[in-house]
Coordinates of C-alpha atoms in Angstrom, one line a residue:
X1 CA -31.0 12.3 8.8
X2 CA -31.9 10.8 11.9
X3 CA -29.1 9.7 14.6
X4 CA -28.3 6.4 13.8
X5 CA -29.9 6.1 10.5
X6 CA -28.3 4.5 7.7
X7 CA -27.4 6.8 4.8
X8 CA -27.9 5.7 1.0
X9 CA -26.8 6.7 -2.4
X10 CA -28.7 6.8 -5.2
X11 CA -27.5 5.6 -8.8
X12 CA -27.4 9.3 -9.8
X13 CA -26.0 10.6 -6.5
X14 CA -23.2 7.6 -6.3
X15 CA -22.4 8.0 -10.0
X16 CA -22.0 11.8 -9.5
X17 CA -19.7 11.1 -6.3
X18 CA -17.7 8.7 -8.2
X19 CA -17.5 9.8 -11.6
X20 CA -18.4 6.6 -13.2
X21 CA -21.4 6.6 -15.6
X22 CA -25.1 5.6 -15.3
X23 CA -25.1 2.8 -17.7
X24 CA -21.6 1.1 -15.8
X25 CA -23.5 1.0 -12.6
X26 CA -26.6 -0.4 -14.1
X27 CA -24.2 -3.2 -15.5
X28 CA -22.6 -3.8 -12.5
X29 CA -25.9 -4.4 -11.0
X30 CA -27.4 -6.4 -13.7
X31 CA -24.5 -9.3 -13.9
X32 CA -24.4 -9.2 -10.4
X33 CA -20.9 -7.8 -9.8
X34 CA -22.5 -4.7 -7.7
X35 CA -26.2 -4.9 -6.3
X36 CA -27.3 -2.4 -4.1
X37 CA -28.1 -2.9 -0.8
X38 CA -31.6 -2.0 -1.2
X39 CA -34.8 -0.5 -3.5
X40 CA -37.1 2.0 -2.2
X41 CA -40.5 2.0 -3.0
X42 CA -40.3 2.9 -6.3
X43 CA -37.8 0.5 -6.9
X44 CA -34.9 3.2 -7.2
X45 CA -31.8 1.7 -6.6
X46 CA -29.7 2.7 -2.9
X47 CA -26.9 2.0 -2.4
X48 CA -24.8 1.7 0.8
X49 CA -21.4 3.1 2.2
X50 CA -20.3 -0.6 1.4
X51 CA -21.2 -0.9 -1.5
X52 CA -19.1 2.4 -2.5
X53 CA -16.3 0.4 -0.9
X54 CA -17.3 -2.7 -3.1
X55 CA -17.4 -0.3 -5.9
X56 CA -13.8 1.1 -5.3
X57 CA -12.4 -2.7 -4.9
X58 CA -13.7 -3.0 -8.7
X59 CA -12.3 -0.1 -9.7
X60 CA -9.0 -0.8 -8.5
X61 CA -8.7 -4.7 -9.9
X62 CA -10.3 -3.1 -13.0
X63 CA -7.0 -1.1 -12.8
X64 CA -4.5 -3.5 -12.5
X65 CA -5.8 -5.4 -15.7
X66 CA -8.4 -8.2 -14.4
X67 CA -11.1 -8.9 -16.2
X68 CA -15.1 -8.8 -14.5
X69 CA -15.3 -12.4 -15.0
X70 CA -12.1 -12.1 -12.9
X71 CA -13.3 -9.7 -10.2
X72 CA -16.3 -11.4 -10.2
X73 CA -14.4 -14.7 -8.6
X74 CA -11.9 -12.5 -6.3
X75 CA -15.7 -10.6 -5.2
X76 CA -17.1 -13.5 -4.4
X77 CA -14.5 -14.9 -2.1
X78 CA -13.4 -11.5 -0.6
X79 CA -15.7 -9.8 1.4
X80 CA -12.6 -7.6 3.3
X81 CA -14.0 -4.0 2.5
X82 CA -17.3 -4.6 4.4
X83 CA -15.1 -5.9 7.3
X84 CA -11.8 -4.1 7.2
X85 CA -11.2 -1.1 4.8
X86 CA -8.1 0.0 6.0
X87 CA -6.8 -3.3 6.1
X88 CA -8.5 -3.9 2.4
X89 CA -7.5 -0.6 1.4
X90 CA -3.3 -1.1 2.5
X91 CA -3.1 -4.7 0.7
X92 CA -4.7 -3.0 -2.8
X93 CA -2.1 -0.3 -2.3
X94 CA 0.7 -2.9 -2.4
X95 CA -0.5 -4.8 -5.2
X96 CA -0.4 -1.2 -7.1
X97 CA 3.2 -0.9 -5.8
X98 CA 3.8 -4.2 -7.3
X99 CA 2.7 -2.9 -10.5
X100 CA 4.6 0.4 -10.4
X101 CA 7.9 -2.5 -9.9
X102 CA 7.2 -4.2 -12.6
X103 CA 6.3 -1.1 -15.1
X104 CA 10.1 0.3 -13.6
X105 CA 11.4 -2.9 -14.7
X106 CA 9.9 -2.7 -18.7
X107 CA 11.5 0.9 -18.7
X108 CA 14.6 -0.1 -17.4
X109 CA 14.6 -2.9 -20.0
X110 CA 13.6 -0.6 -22.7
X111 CA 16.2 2.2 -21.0
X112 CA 18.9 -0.3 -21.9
X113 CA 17.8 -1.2 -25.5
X114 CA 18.0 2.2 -26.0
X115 CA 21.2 2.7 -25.4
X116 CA 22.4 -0.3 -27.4
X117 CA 20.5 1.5 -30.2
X118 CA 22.8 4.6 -30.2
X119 CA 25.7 2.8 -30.2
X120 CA 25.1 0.7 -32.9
X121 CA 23.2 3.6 -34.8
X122 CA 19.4 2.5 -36.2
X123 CA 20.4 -1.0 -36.7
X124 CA 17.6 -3.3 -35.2
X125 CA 19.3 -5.2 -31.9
X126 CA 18.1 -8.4 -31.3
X127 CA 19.1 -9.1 -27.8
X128 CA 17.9 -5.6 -26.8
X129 CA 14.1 -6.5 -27.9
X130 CA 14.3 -10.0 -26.9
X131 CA 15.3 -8.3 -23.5
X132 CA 12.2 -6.6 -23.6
X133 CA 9.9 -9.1 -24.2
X134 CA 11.1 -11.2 -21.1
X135 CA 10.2 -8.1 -19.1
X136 CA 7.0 -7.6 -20.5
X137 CA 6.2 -11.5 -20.3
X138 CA 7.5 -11.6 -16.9
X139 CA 4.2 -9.4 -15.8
X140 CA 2.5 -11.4 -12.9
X141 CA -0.9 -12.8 -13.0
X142 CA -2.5 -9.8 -11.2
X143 CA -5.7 -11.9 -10.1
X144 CA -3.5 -14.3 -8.7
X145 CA -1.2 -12.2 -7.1
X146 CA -4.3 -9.8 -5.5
X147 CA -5.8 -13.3 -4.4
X148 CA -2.2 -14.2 -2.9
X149 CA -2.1 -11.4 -0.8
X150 CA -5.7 -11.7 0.0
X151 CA -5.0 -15.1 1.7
X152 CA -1.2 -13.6 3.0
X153 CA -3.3 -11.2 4.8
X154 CA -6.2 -13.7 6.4
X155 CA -2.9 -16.0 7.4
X156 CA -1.6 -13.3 9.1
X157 CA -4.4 -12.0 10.8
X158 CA -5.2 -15.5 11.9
X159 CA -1.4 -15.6 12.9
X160 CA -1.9 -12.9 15.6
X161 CA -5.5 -13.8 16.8
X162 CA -5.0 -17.6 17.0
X163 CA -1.0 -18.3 17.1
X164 CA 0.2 -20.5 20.3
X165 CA 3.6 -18.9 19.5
X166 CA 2.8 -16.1 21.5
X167 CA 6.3 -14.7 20.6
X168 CA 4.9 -13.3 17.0
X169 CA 6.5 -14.2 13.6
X170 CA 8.3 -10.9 13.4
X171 CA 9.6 -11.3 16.8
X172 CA 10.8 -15.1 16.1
X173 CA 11.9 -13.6 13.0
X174 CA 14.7 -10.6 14.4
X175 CA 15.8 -13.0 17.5
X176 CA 17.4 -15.0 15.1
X177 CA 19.3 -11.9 13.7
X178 CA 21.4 -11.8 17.6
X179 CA 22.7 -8.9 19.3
X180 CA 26.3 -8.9 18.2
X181 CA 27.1 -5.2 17.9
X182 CA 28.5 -2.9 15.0
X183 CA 26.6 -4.5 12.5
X184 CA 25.9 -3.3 9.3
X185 CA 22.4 -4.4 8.5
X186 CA 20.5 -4.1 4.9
X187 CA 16.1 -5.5 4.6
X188 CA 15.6 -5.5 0.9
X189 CA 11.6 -4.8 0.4
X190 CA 11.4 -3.6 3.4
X191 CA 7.4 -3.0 2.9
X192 CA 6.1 -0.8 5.8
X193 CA 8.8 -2.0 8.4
X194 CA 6.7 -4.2 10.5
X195 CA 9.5 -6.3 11.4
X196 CA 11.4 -3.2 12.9
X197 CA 8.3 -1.2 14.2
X198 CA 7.7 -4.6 16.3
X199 CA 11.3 -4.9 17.9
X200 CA 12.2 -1.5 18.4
X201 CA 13.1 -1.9 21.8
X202 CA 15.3 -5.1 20.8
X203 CA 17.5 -3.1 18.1
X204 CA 21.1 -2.9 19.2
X205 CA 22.2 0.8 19.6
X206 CA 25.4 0.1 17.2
X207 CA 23.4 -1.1 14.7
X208 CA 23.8 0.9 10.7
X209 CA 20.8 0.0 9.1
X210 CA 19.0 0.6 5.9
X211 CA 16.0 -0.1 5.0
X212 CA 15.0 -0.6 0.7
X213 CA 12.3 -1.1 -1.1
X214 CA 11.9 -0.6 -5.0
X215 CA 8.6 1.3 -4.2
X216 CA 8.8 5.4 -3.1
X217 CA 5.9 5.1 -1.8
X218 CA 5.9 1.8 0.6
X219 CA 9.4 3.9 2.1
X220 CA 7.3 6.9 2.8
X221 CA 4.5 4.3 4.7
X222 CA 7.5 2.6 6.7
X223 CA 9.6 6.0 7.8
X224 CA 5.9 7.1 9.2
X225 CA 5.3 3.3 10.5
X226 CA 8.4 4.0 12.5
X227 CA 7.8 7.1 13.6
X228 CA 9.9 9.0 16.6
X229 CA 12.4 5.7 15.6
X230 CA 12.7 7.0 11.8
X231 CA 16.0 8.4 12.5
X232 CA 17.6 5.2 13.5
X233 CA 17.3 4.3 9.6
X234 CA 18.8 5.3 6.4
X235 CA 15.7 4.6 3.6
X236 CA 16.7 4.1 -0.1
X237 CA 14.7 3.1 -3.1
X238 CA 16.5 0.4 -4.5
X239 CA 16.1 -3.2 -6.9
X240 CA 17.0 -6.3 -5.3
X241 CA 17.8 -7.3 -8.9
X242 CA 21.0 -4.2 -9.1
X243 CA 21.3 -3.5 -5.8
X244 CA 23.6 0.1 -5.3
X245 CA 26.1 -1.4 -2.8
X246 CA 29.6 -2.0 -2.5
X247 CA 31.0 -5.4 -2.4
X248 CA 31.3 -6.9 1.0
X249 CA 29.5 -4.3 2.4
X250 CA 26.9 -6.0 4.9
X251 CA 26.8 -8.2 7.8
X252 CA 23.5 -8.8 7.6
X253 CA 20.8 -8.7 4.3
X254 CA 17.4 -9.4 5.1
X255 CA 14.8 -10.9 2.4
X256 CA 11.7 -11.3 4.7
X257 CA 8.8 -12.2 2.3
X258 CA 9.5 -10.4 -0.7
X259 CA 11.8 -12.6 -3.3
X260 CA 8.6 -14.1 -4.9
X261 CA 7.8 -10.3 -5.6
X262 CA 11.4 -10.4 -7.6
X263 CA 10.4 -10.7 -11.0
X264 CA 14.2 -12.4 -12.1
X265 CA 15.4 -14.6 -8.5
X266 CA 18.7 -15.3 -10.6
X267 CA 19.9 -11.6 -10.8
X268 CA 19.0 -11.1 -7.1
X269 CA 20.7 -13.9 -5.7
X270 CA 23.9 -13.2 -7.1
X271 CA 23.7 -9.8 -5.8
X272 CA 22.5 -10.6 -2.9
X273 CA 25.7 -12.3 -2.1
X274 CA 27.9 -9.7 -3.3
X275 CA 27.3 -7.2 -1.0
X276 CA 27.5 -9.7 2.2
X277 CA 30.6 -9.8 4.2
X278 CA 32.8 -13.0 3.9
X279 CA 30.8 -14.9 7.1
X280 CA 28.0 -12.8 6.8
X281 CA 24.7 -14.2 6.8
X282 CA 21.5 -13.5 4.7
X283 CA 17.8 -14.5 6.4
X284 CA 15.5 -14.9 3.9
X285 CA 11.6 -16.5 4.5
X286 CA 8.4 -17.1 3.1
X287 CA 4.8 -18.5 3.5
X288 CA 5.3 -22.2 3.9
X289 CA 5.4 -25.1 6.1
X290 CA 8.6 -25.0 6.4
X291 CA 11.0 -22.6 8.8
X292 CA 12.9 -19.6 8.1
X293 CA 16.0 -20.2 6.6
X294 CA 19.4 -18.7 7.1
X295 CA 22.6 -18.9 4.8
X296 CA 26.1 -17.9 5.2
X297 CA 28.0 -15.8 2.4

């Protein structure tokens, strides 16, 4: 191949690549949800680096439970892998976390009924599979929430390009926290710790602070977002619905755009407020017009 020249993929050589079949990609192509990028002379289908990250977009909301009519709309409006595959790549991986919190939730749910079961011996427990029908119903509208985050992601990266506020969100954000010092600090859904990779150099040495998320694997991304500053954090894996705290335990719980992830707000309120200090304060936010709020235990 010539420097510079664009390499293709056949329909054999991408289905080969990618494991999917012959006839799928042909279907793709012929409703329209993946054309290639171009026909040689023969008309042979090629197919660009693109359109393999098209292809993997598919795959992935194919995944999660969307239907192609669905994928089709979300494919339409969201060109992001042609433009920004890491950054396309990173918010599909979080939706997938999402999932993996949800499907923790069900077995929890079902963990419980089970138990009820042998202490009541085979006798059918209503409130047990009641229970686990609210779990399984509470399963979010994946298109929407993939479409969410979609938008969530554009704000932000219009945020940071085009913001007057030249301070940053997660900068405005952690001033509000102050400098007292000796606190014990707690972020639930602490995602890849953005909001403490951005104000490192503003963290006060006395500081305790752990960092949760319900996700192993969004931890692992923040301890290697932080980096050389790792050590200044304890991680856990942990629900903001049962949080594994003591009471009064906190000075400080952070929420910063995650409770709309929670799939039951009224357990994680509660608990939420439990482990906070008499006077200690929770910050929680989200996208809106409004400001961040702050509440006092």
């Amino acid at each position: 191949m010539k420097p510079g020249e664009v390499q293709y993929l056949t329909t054999g050589q991408l289905a080969q690549r990618t494991g999917m079949t012959l006839r799928t990609l042909r279907y793709y192509d012929k409703i329209g949800l993946l054309k290639p990028a171009k026909y040689n002379h023969t008309s042979i289908r090629l197919y660009s680096k693109d359109d393999v990250a098209r292809l993997e977009k598919i795959q992935m909301l194919k995944y999660i439970g969307l239907s192609l009519a669905e994928i089709s709309q979300i494919m339409l409006n969201d060109t992001a892998p042609e433009r920004d595959l890491r950054s396309s790549l990173k918010m599909q991986k979080d939706i997938i976390q999402h999932k993996i919190a949800h499907m923790m939730y069900v077995s929890k749910t079902i963990e419980e009924a089970l138990g009820m079961v042998d202490e009541q011996g085979e006798e059918v427990d209503w409130e047990g599979l009641a229970g686990i029908i609210q779990s399984i119903h509470k399963e979010k509208d994946w298109s929407e929430q993939y479409q969410n985050a979609f938008r969530l992601q554009a704000r932000i990266s219009l945020y940071d390009q085009f913001s007057l506020n030249k301070i940053g969100w997660h900068r405005w954000f952690f001033e509000h926290l102050g400098s007292a010092p000796h606190l014990k600090v707690l972020e639930l859904g602490c995602g890849d710790a953005a909001l403490w990779r951005r104000n490192v150099d503003l963290i006060p040495e006395t500081w305790n602070i752990t960092l949760t998320d319900l996700s192993p694997g969004m931890l692992d991304e923040a301890k290697i977002s932080l980096g050389a500053h790792s050590g200044r954090f304890k991680f856990l894996v942990a629900d903001a619905q049962a949080v594994p705290f003591h009471d009064n335990e906190f000075d400080i719980v952070i929420a910063n755009h995650m409770l709309y992830h929670v799939l039951d707000i009224n357990r994680a309120v509660p608990e939420m407020h439990r482990i906070l200090k008499p006077g200690g304060c929770l910050y929680a936010s989200t996208m809106s017009r409004a400001i961040c709020g702050k509440s006092s235990s």
